[in-house]
PDB file of C-alpha atoms in Angstrom:
ATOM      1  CA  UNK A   1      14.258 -30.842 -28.266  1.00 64.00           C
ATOM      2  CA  UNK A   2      14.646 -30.227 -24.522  1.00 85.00           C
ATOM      3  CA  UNK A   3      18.453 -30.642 -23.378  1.00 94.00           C
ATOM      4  CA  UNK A   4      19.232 -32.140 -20.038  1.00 96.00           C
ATOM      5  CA  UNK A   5      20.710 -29.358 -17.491  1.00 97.00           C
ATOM      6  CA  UNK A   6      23.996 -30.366 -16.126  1.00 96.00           C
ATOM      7  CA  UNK A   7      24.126 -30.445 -12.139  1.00 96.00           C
ATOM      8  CA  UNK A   8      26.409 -27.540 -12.264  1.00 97.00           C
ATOM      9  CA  UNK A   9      23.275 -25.243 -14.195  1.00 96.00           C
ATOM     10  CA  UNK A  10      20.653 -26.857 -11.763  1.00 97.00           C
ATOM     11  CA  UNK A  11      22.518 -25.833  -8.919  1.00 96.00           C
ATOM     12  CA  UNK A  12      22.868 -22.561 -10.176  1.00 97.00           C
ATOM     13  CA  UNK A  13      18.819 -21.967 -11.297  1.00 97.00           C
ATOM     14  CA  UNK A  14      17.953 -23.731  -7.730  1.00 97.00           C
ATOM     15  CA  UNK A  15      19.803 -20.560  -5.920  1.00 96.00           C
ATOM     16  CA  UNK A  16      17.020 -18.002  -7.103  1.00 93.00           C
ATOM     17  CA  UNK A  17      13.847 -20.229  -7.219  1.00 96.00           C
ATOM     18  CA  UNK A  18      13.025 -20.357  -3.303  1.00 97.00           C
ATOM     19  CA  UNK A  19      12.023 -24.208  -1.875  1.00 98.00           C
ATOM     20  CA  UNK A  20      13.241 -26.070  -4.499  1.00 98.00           C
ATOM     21  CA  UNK A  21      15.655 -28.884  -4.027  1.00 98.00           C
ATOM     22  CA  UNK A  22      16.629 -32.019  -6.207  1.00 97.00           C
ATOM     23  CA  UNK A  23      14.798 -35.028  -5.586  1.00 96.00           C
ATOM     24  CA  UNK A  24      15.694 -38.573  -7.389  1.00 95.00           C
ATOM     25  CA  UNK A  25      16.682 -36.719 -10.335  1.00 94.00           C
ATOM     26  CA  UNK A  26      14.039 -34.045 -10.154  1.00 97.00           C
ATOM     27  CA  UNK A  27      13.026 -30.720  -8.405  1.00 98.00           C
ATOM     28  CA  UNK A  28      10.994 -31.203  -5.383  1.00 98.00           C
ATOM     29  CA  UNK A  29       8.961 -28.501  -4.094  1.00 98.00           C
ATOM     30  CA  UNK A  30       6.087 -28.788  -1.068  1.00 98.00           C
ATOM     31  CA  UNK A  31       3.668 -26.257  -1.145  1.00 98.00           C
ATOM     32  CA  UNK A  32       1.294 -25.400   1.995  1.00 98.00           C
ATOM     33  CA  UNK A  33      -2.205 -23.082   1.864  1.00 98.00           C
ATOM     34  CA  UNK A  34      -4.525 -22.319   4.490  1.00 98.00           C
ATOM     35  CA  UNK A  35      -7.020 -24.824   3.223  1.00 98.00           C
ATOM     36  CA  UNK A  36      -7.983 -26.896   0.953  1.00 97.00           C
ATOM     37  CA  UNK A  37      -9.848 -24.204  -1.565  1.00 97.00           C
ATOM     38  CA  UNK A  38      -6.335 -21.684  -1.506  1.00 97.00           C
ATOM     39  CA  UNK A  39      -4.665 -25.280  -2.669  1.00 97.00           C
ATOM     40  CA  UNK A  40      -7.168 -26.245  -5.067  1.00 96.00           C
ATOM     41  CA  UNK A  41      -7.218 -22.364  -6.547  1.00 97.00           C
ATOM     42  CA  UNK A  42      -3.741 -22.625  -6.814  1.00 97.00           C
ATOM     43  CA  UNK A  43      -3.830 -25.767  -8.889  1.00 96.00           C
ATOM     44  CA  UNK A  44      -6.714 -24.310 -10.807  1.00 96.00           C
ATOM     45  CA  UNK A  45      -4.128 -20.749 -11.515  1.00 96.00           C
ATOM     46  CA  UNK A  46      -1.049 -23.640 -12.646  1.00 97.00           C
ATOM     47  CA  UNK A  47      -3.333 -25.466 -15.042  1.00 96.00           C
ATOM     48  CA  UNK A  48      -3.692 -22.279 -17.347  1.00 95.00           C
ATOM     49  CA  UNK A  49      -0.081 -22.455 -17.575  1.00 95.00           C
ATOM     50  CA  UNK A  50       0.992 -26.096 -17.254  1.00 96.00           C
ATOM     51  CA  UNK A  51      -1.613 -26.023 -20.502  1.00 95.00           C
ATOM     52  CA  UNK A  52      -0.412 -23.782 -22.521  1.00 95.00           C
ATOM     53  CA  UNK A  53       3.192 -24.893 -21.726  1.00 94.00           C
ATOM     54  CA  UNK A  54       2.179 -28.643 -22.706  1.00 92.00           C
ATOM     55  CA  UNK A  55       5.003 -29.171 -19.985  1.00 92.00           C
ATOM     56  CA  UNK A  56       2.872 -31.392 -17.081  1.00 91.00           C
ATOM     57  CA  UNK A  57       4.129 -31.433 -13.748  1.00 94.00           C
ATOM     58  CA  UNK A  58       3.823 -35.156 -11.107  1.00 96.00           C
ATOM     59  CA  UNK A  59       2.100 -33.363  -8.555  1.00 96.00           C
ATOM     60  CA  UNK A  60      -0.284 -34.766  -5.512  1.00 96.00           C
ATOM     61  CA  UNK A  61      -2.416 -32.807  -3.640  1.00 96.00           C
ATOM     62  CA  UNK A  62      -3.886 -33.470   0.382  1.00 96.00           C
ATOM     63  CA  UNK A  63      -6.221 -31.165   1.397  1.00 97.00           C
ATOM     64  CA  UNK A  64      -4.151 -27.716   1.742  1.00 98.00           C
ATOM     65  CA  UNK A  65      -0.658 -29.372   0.557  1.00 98.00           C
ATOM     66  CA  UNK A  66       0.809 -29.696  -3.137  1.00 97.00           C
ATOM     67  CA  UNK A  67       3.804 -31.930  -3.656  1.00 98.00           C
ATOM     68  CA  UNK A  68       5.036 -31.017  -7.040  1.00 98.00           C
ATOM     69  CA  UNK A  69       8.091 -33.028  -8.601  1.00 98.00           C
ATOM     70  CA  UNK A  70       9.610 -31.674 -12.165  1.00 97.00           C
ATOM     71  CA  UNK A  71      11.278 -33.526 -14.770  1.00 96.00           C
ATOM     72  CA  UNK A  72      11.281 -34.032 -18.342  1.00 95.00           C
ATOM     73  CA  UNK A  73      11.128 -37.611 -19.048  1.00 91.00           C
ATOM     74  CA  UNK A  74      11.762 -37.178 -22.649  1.00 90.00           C
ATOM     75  CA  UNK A  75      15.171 -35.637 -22.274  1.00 93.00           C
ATOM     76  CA  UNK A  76      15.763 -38.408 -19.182  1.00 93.00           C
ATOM     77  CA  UNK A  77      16.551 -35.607 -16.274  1.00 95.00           C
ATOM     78  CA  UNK A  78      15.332 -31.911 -15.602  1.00 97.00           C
ATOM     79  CA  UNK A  79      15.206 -29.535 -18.368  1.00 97.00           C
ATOM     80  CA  UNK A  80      15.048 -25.515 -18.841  1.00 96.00           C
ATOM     81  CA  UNK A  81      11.315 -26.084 -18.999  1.00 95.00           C
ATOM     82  CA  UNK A  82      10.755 -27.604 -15.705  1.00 97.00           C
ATOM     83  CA  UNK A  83      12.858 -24.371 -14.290  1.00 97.00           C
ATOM     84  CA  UNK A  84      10.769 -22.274 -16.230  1.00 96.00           C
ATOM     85  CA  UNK A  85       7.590 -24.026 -14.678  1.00 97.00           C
ATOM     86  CA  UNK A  86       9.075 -23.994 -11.144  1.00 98.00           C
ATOM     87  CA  UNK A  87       9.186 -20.016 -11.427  1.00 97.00           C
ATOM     88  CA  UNK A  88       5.841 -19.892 -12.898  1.00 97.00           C
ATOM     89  CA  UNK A  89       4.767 -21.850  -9.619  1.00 97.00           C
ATOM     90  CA  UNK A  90       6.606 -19.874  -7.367  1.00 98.00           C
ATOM     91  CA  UNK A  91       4.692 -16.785  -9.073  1.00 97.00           C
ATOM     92  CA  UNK A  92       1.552 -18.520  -8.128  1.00 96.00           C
ATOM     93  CA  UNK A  93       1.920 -19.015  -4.416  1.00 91.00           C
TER      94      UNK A  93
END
């Protein structure tokens, strides 16, 4: 079972994972490409992982921008695996 981070640990995990802020209770990142097919590969690259994971992200993509929101509804607020995610999405950019 996935344990809710306290603000205090969020805080501290958002200080070395770079453009990610809290957001109504989750973390908020905005991603920008060239174009649309650098955005698309990069959601294509994220699946692999998001998959194998089983961890799926609210994300929204327009043309070269991703808006990706993390939380883990289960455990009602952001988990260790949405950090984990947001640094496997950093290492994708």
């Amino acid at each position: 079972i996935m344990i809710k981070l306290s603000s205090e640990s969020i805080d501290h995990e958002l200080k070395n994972l770079k453009g990610w802020t809290v957001v109504n209770n989750k973390i908020h990142k905005e991603f920008e490409f060239d174009d649309f097919n650098q955005a698309f590969g990069f959601i294509t690259r994220a699946a692999m992982h998001i998959e194998k994971m089983n961890h799926h992200p609210e994300w929204f993509n327009f043309y070269n921008k991703i808006v990706v929101d993390l939380t883990t509804h289960d455990a009602g607020g952001i988990t260790q695996n949405d950090i984990n995610l947001a640094k496997i999405l950093n290492s994708l950019e």
